[in-house]
């Protein structure tokens, strides 16, 4: 699992003198002669830095911690930090697989140096926690922008109305975020409604990079097997090639996008039944969420959506569109509203 990028990958060279360099070693990286991974530490002058993430958290500046939610690898809190509202995520140890939880923490930082409207911004991250903040169940802490407590899962299944214009905006936001990530060789590998936050301005932002990987920019797929098997993520949204343990590519996110788009359109659960049976059927029998008997897919717009879905969740990786190619498809659907 790649750990955060070196300084030379984060900033233009002319900005290096303005940084303090702190050390932050990934437990998944082998070091020789005691070397450590260097991570930039930006000086914070009374407010949250907007350009860079830092390897130092000013613990005494944390105020008013309120729980927001929790998941398999961590708990999230709403806090005040340097006068701004931010989100604090504690990545917790997995007693059954300690290496997996460490992998999750470092994967969270794969996109930490990037800034985009549809990707949640990382402010600071560290594995060094002072004694008065120590949590035995935590292996690291990440500060992120606070988007809000709503995610797309809650909106899809809890909202009274989700009109065509709204779900098209949401899906377009996700496609823009994926295009940006893929252009920086980052594959998210766990795209699903619960991992898309929705801001108070009704803008979608991709979050939770605990399963993410960096792939070789020179080729479409990762030809190097990761340190651990890439079998994390959510099985209902998992591309069949990943379920089979094959190569990782950005097209895996496109498959997940297709399942998420189907949920936005139908507001139903993609599969029912036992997990093992679903996984086997997806791989062996090309099981996909139903579209044939759904009234929503019978209109001209619905037929366009059905075509897009069939491309996104094709069993042939090469047949899926890129994130860039998703956008004109979605515009075509919008033109039929």
Short mmCIF file of C-alpha atoms in Angstrom, two decimals:
data_model
loop_
_atom_site.label_atom_id
_atom_site.label_comp_id
_atom_site.label_asym_id
_atom_site.label_seq_id
_atom_site.Cartn_x
_atom_site.Cartn_y
_atom_site.Cartn_z
CA UNK A 1 0.00 0.00 0.00
CA UNK A 2 1.58 3.30 -1.02
CA UNK A 3 2.09 5.74 1.80
CA UNK A 4 1.82 9.54 1.48
CA UNK A 5 3.88 11.19 -1.25
CA UNK A 6 7.30 12.79 -0.69
CA UNK A 7 7.61 16.56 -0.70
CA UNK A 8 8.78 16.57 -4.33
CA UNK A 9 5.36 15.20 -5.36
CA UNK A 10 3.38 17.64 -3.21
CA UNK A 11 4.60 21.11 -4.12
CA UNK A 12 6.44 23.12 -6.76
CA UNK A 13 10.14 23.33 -5.92
CA UNK A 14 10.01 27.08 -5.41
CA UNK A 15 7.74 26.57 -2.37
CA UNK A 16 10.03 24.17 -0.51
CA UNK A 17 11.90 26.83 1.55
CA UNK A 18 8.63 27.95 3.17
CA UNK A 19 8.09 24.56 4.78
CA UNK A 20 9.27 22.88 7.92
CA UNK A 21 9.94 19.21 7.25
CA UNK A 22 8.69 16.74 9.81
CA UNK A 23 9.17 12.99 9.75
CA UNK A 24 6.31 10.57 9.63
CA UNK A 25 7.07 6.92 8.95
CA UNK A 26 4.58 4.57 7.36
CA UNK A 27 4.47 1.20 9.13
CA UNK A 28 3.97 -0.37 5.69
CA UNK A 29 7.21 1.01 4.24
CA UNK A 30 10.55 -0.68 4.59
CA UNK A 31 13.29 1.80 5.55
CA UNK A 32 17.01 1.36 5.27
CA UNK A 33 19.59 3.05 7.51
CA UNK A 34 16.85 4.46 9.72
CA UNK A 35 15.40 6.68 7.00
CA UNK A 36 11.83 7.95 7.34
CA UNK A 37 9.22 9.35 5.03
CA UNK A 38 9.22 13.13 4.98
CA UNK A 39 5.93 14.99 5.14
CA UNK A 40 5.51 18.79 4.91
CA UNK A 41 4.47 20.68 8.02
CA UNK A 42 2.92 24.03 7.18
CA UNK A 43 3.05 26.89 9.66
CA UNK A 44 -0.48 27.73 10.76
CA UNK A 45 -1.02 31.39 11.54
CA UNK A 46 -4.27 31.43 13.51
CA UNK A 47 -6.40 29.61 10.92
CA UNK A 48 -6.68 26.27 9.17
CA UNK A 49 -4.26 26.06 6.26
CA UNK A 50 -5.96 25.86 2.88
CA UNK A 51 -3.08 24.68 0.66
CA UNK A 52 -1.35 21.84 2.46
CA UNK A 53 -1.94 19.13 4.94
CA UNK A 54 0.29 18.96 7.97
CA UNK A 55 1.87 16.09 9.91
CA UNK A 56 1.34 18.05 13.13
CA UNK A 57 -1.96 18.53 14.96
CA UNK A 58 -2.08 21.37 17.49
CA UNK A 59 -3.91 19.35 20.12
CA UNK A 60 -4.48 22.25 22.52
CA UNK A 61 -6.43 24.04 19.77
CA UNK A 62 -9.10 21.31 19.60
CA UNK A 63 -12.42 22.37 21.13
CA UNK A 64 -15.94 21.02 21.54
CA UNK A 65 -15.61 17.44 20.27
CA UNK A 66 -18.98 15.97 19.25
CA UNK A 67 -19.46 12.46 17.77
CA UNK A 68 -20.79 12.41 14.20
CA UNK A 69 -20.53 8.76 13.16
CA UNK A 70 -18.46 5.61 13.14
CA UNK A 71 -17.52 2.84 10.71
CA UNK A 72 -15.40 -0.27 10.36
CA UNK A 73 -12.07 1.54 10.62
CA UNK A 74 -12.79 4.65 12.64
CA UNK A 75 -14.95 7.21 14.41
CA UNK A 76 -15.62 10.76 13.23
CA UNK A 77 -16.14 13.83 15.44
CA UNK A 78 -17.10 17.44 14.79
CA UNK A 79 -14.56 19.75 16.47
CA UNK A 80 -13.45 23.36 16.58
CA UNK A 81 -9.84 23.81 15.45
CA UNK A 82 -8.07 27.15 15.15
CA UNK A 83 -11.43 28.90 15.07
CA UNK A 84 -12.95 26.72 12.35
CA UNK A 85 -15.30 23.74 12.38
CA UNK A 86 -13.51 20.62 11.12
CA UNK A 87 -13.95 16.84 11.23
CA UNK A 88 -11.65 14.65 13.31
CA UNK A 89 -11.35 10.97 12.38
CA UNK A 90 -9.76 8.42 14.68
CA UNK A 91 -8.61 5.39 12.70
CA UNK A 92 -8.99 2.48 15.06
CA UNK A 93 -7.07 -0.74 15.43
CA UNK A 94 -8.61 -3.88 14.03
CA UNK A 95 -7.90 -6.64 16.54
CA UNK A 96 -8.31 -9.34 13.88
CA UNK A 97 -6.06 -7.62 11.31
CA UNK A 98 -3.76 -4.95 12.73
CA UNK A 99 -1.86 -4.56 9.46
CA UNK A 100 -5.13 -3.86 7.63
CA UNK A 101 -5.98 -1.01 9.99
CA UNK A 102 -2.51 0.51 9.57
CA UNK A 103 -2.91 0.12 5.82
CA UNK A 104 -6.25 1.93 6.05
CA UNK A 105 -4.70 4.87 7.89
CA UNK A 106 -1.95 5.43 5.32
CA UNK A 107 -4.34 4.89 2.43
CA UNK A 108 -6.50 7.72 3.83
CA UNK A 109 -3.62 10.06 2.96
CA UNK A 110 -3.23 9.05 -0.69
CA UNK A 111 -5.22 12.12 -1.75
CA UNK A 112 -4.20 14.37 1.15
CA UNK A 113 -2.09 16.66 -1.05
CA UNK A 114 -4.91 17.23 -3.55
CA UNK A 115 -7.61 19.92 -3.59
CA UNK A 116 -10.89 19.62 -5.46
CA UNK A 117 -14.46 20.79 -4.96
CA UNK A 118 -15.78 17.21 -4.95
CA UNK A 119 -13.14 15.61 -2.70
CA UNK A 120 -13.00 16.11 1.07
CA UNK A 121 -9.87 18.06 2.01
CA UNK A 122 -7.36 16.71 4.53
CA UNK A 123 -5.98 19.35 6.93
CA UNK A 124 -3.64 17.34 9.16
CA UNK A 125 -2.82 13.75 10.08
CA UNK A 126 -0.55 12.08 12.61
CA UNK A 127 0.13 8.88 14.48
CA UNK A 128 1.64 10.84 17.38
CA UNK A 129 -0.95 11.49 20.07
CA UNK A 130 -0.26 13.20 23.43
CA UNK A 131 -1.03 11.28 26.60
CA UNK A 132 -4.15 13.26 27.50
CA UNK A 133 -5.64 12.48 24.06
CA UNK A 134 -4.43 8.88 23.98
CA UNK A 135 -6.95 6.29 22.82
CA UNK A 136 -5.85 2.67 22.99
CA UNK A 137 -8.17 1.72 20.14
CA UNK A 138 -6.75 4.38 17.77
CA UNK A 139 -3.66 4.11 15.55
CA UNK A 140 -3.87 7.58 14.02
CA UNK A 141 -5.84 10.81 13.78
CA UNK A 142 -6.88 12.75 10.67
CA UNK A 143 -8.31 16.28 10.57
CA UNK A 144 -10.49 17.05 7.53
CA UNK A 145 -12.80 19.78 6.36
CA UNK A 146 -16.22 19.45 7.94
CA UNK A 147 -18.75 18.93 5.16
CA UNK A 148 -21.69 18.07 7.39
CA UNK A 149 -23.33 14.98 8.79
CA UNK A 150 -25.38 14.05 5.68
CA UNK A 151 -24.20 11.42 3.26
CA UNK A 152 -25.74 10.21 0.01
CA UNK A 153 -26.92 6.96 1.63
CA UNK A 154 -29.08 8.92 4.06
CA UNK A 155 -30.46 11.13 1.30
CA UNK A 156 -31.29 8.26 -1.07
CA UNK A 157 -33.17 6.21 1.51
CA UNK A 158 -34.41 8.92 3.86
CA UNK A 159 -35.33 11.87 1.67
CA UNK A 160 -39.00 12.46 0.85
CA UNK A 161 -38.18 13.42 -2.72
CA UNK A 162 -35.14 13.01 -4.96
CA UNK A 163 -35.95 14.55 -8.33
CA UNK A 164 -34.18 13.90 -11.60
CA UNK A 165 -32.30 17.19 -11.57
CA UNK A 166 -30.99 16.48 -8.07
CA UNK A 167 -29.71 12.94 -8.62
CA UNK A 168 -28.14 14.04 -11.89
CA UNK A 169 -26.28 16.84 -10.08
CA UNK A 170 -25.12 14.38 -7.44
CA UNK A 171 -23.91 11.82 -9.98
CA UNK A 172 -22.14 14.55 -11.98
CA UNK A 173 -20.38 15.74 -8.81
CA UNK A 174 -19.13 12.19 -8.16
CA UNK A 175 -17.96 11.84 -11.77
CA UNK A 176 -16.02 15.14 -11.50
CA UNK A 177 -14.39 13.93 -8.27
CA UNK A 178 -13.43 10.59 -9.84
CA UNK A 179 -12.03 12.28 -12.94
CA UNK A 180 -9.80 14.42 -10.74
CA UNK A 181 -8.62 11.48 -8.60
CA UNK A 182 -7.94 9.26 -11.60
CA UNK A 183 -5.97 12.06 -13.28
CA UNK A 184 -3.66 11.86 -10.24
CA UNK A 185 -3.44 8.05 -10.44
CA UNK A 186 -5.57 7.48 -7.33
CA UNK A 187 -8.22 4.77 -7.34
CA UNK A 188 -10.71 5.09 -4.48
CA UNK A 189 -11.92 1.44 -4.45
CA UNK A 190 -14.90 2.04 -2.14
CA UNK A 191 -17.24 4.38 -4.01
CA UNK A 192 -20.75 4.02 -2.57
CA UNK A 193 -23.44 6.40 -1.28
CA UNK A 194 -22.21 6.22 2.34
CA UNK A 195 -18.78 7.48 1.21
CA UNK A 196 -20.16 10.56 -0.51
CA UNK A 197 -20.87 13.48 1.83
CA UNK A 198 -23.36 16.19 0.85
CA UNK A 199 -22.62 19.73 1.98
CA UNK A 200 -25.09 22.38 3.11
CA UNK A 201 -24.73 23.83 -0.44
CA UNK A 202 -25.90 20.42 -1.79
CA UNK A 203 -22.47 19.59 -3.24
CA UNK A 204 -21.19 16.00 -3.17
CA UNK A 205 -17.69 15.29 -1.85
CA UNK A 206 -15.94 11.92 -1.97
CA UNK A 207 -14.59 10.82 1.40
CA UNK A 208 -13.01 7.79 3.12
CA UNK A 209 -9.89 6.76 1.20
CA UNK A 210 -9.09 3.83 3.49
CA UNK A 211 -9.21 1.34 0.58
CA UNK A 212 -7.53 3.59 -2.00
CA UNK A 213 -4.45 2.79 -4.07
CA UNK A 214 -2.04 4.70 -6.27
CA UNK A 215 -1.64 3.04 -9.67
CA UNK A 216 1.07 3.37 -12.27
CA UNK A 217 0.33 6.49 -14.34
CA UNK A 218 2.00 4.88 -17.37
CA UNK A 219 -0.50 2.03 -17.63
CA UNK A 220 -4.22 1.59 -17.11
CA UNK A 221 -3.90 -1.09 -14.44
CA UNK A 222 -1.70 -1.76 -11.46
CA UNK A 223 0.69 -4.52 -12.43
CA UNK A 224 2.17 -4.74 -8.95
CA UNK A 225 0.28 -6.73 -6.35
CA UNK A 226 -0.30 -4.55 -3.24
CA UNK A 227 1.26 -5.55 0.08
CA UNK A 228 -2.15 -6.78 1.16
CA UNK A 229 -4.96 -8.22 -0.93
CA UNK A 230 -7.26 -5.47 -2.23
CA UNK A 231 -10.38 -7.17 -0.93
CA UNK A 232 -11.55 -4.32 1.29
CA UNK A 233 -14.50 -2.14 0.43
CA UNK A 234 -18.17 -3.01 0.09
CA UNK A 235 -19.05 -6.20 -1.78
CA UNK A 236 -22.29 -4.80 -3.28
CA UNK A 237 -20.29 -2.12 -5.14
CA UNK A 238 -17.12 -4.14 -5.80
CA UNK A 239 -16.02 -4.67 -9.42
CA UNK A 240 -15.94 -8.35 -10.43
CA UNK A 241 -12.22 -8.26 -11.31
CA UNK A 242 -11.47 -7.19 -7.73
CA UNK A 243 -13.72 -9.89 -6.32
CA UNK A 244 -11.57 -12.32 -8.32
CA UNK A 245 -8.34 -10.77 -6.98
CA UNK A 246 -7.23 -9.39 -10.34
CA UNK A 247 -5.50 -6.12 -11.24
CA UNK A 248 -6.64 -2.76 -9.91
CA UNK A 249 -7.52 0.02 -12.35
CA UNK A 250 -9.56 3.25 -12.28
CA UNK A 251 -12.29 1.33 -14.09
CA UNK A 252 -13.05 -0.41 -10.77
CA UNK A 253 -14.37 2.93 -9.50
CA UNK A 254 -16.53 3.24 -12.63
CA UNK A 255 -18.23 -0.05 -11.78
CA UNK A 256 -18.94 1.24 -8.26
CA UNK A 257 -20.21 4.50 -9.73
CA UNK A 258 -22.68 2.50 -11.84
CA UNK A 259 -24.13 0.76 -8.78
CA UNK A 260 -24.34 4.12 -6.97
CA UNK A 261 -26.06 5.75 -9.97
CA UNK A 262 -28.62 2.91 -10.03
CA UNK A 263 -29.33 3.57 -6.35
CA UNK A 264 -29.80 7.29 -7.03
CA UNK A 265 -32.27 6.54 -9.81
CA UNK A 266 -34.28 3.73 -8.16
CA UNK A 267 -33.75 4.44 -4.44
CA UNK A 268 -33.62 0.69 -3.83
CA UNK A 269 -30.99 -1.70 -2.47
CA UNK A 270 -28.89 -3.23 -5.30
CA UNK A 271 -29.01 -6.84 -4.08
CA UNK A 272 -30.79 -9.08 -1.62
CA UNK A 273 -29.66 -12.40 -0.27
CA UNK A 274 -26.56 -13.93 1.24
CA UNK A 275 -23.26 -12.13 0.65
CA UNK A 276 -21.44 -15.20 -0.67
CA UNK A 277 -24.22 -15.97 -3.12
CA UNK A 278 -24.28 -12.37 -4.39
CA UNK A 279 -20.49 -12.25 -4.85
CA UNK A 280 -20.48 -15.57 -6.69
CA UNK A 281 -23.36 -14.51 -8.96
CA UNK A 282 -21.72 -11.14 -9.79
CA UNK A 283 -18.54 -12.89 -10.87
CA UNK A 284 -19.87 -16.10 -12.43
CA UNK A 285 -23.26 -15.05 -13.81
CA UNK A 286 -22.89 -11.27 -14.33
CA UNK A 287 -25.53 -10.50 -11.70
CA UNK A 288 -26.37 -6.79 -11.66
CA UNK A 289 -29.15 -4.70 -10.08
CA UNK A 290 -32.44 -5.06 -12.01
CA UNK A 291 -33.32 -2.62 -14.81
CA UNK A 292 -35.58 -4.56 -17.18
CA UNK A 293 -38.74 -4.46 -15.04
CA UNK A 294 -38.21 -0.99 -13.56
CA UNK A 295 -40.74 1.61 -14.85
CA UNK A 296 -38.18 4.40 -14.39
CA UNK A 297 -36.07 2.93 -17.23
CA UNK A 298 -38.87 2.86 -19.84
CA UNK A 299 -38.75 6.54 -20.86
CA UNK A 300 -36.20 7.92 -23.34
CA UNK A 301 -34.20 9.27 -20.44
CA UNK A 302 -34.52 5.90 -18.72
CA UNK A 303 -33.19 4.08 -21.79
CA UNK A 304 -30.16 6.39 -21.82
CA UNK A 305 -29.58 5.64 -18.14
CA UNK A 306 -29.92 1.92 -18.79
CA UNK A 307 -27.27 2.13 -21.53
CA UNK A 308 -24.92 4.08 -19.27
CA UNK A 309 -25.39 1.61 -16.42
CA UNK A 310 -24.69 -1.38 -18.66
CA UNK A 311 -21.43 0.26 -19.77
CA UNK A 312 -20.36 1.18 -16.22
CA UNK A 313 -20.89 -2.28 -14.77
CA UNK A 314 -19.67 -4.26 -17.78
CA UNK A 315 -17.74 -7.39 -16.82
CA UNK A 316 -15.14 -6.36 -19.42
CA UNK A 317 -12.96 -3.67 -17.85
CA UNK A 318 -12.00 -2.16 -21.22
CA UNK A 319 -15.67 -1.64 -22.14
CA UNK A 320 -16.36 0.70 -19.20
CA UNK A 321 -16.09 4.44 -19.83
CA UNK A 322 -13.47 6.53 -18.10
CA UNK A 323 -14.53 9.12 -15.53
CA UNK A 324 -13.90 11.77 -18.19
CA UNK A 325 -16.26 9.96 -20.57
CA UNK A 326 -19.00 9.74 -17.93
CA UNK A 327 -19.63 13.49 -18.06
CA UNK A 328 -20.97 13.76 -21.65
CA UNK A 329 -23.15 10.68 -21.00
CA UNK A 330 -24.66 12.42 -17.98
CA UNK A 331 -25.16 15.64 -19.97
CA UNK A 332 -27.04 13.63 -22.58
CA UNK A 333 -29.32 12.24 -19.86
CA UNK A 334 -29.85 15.77 -18.51
CA UNK A 335 -30.93 17.00 -21.93
CA UNK A 336 -33.95 14.66 -21.75
CA UNK A 337 -35.31 15.95 -18.43
#
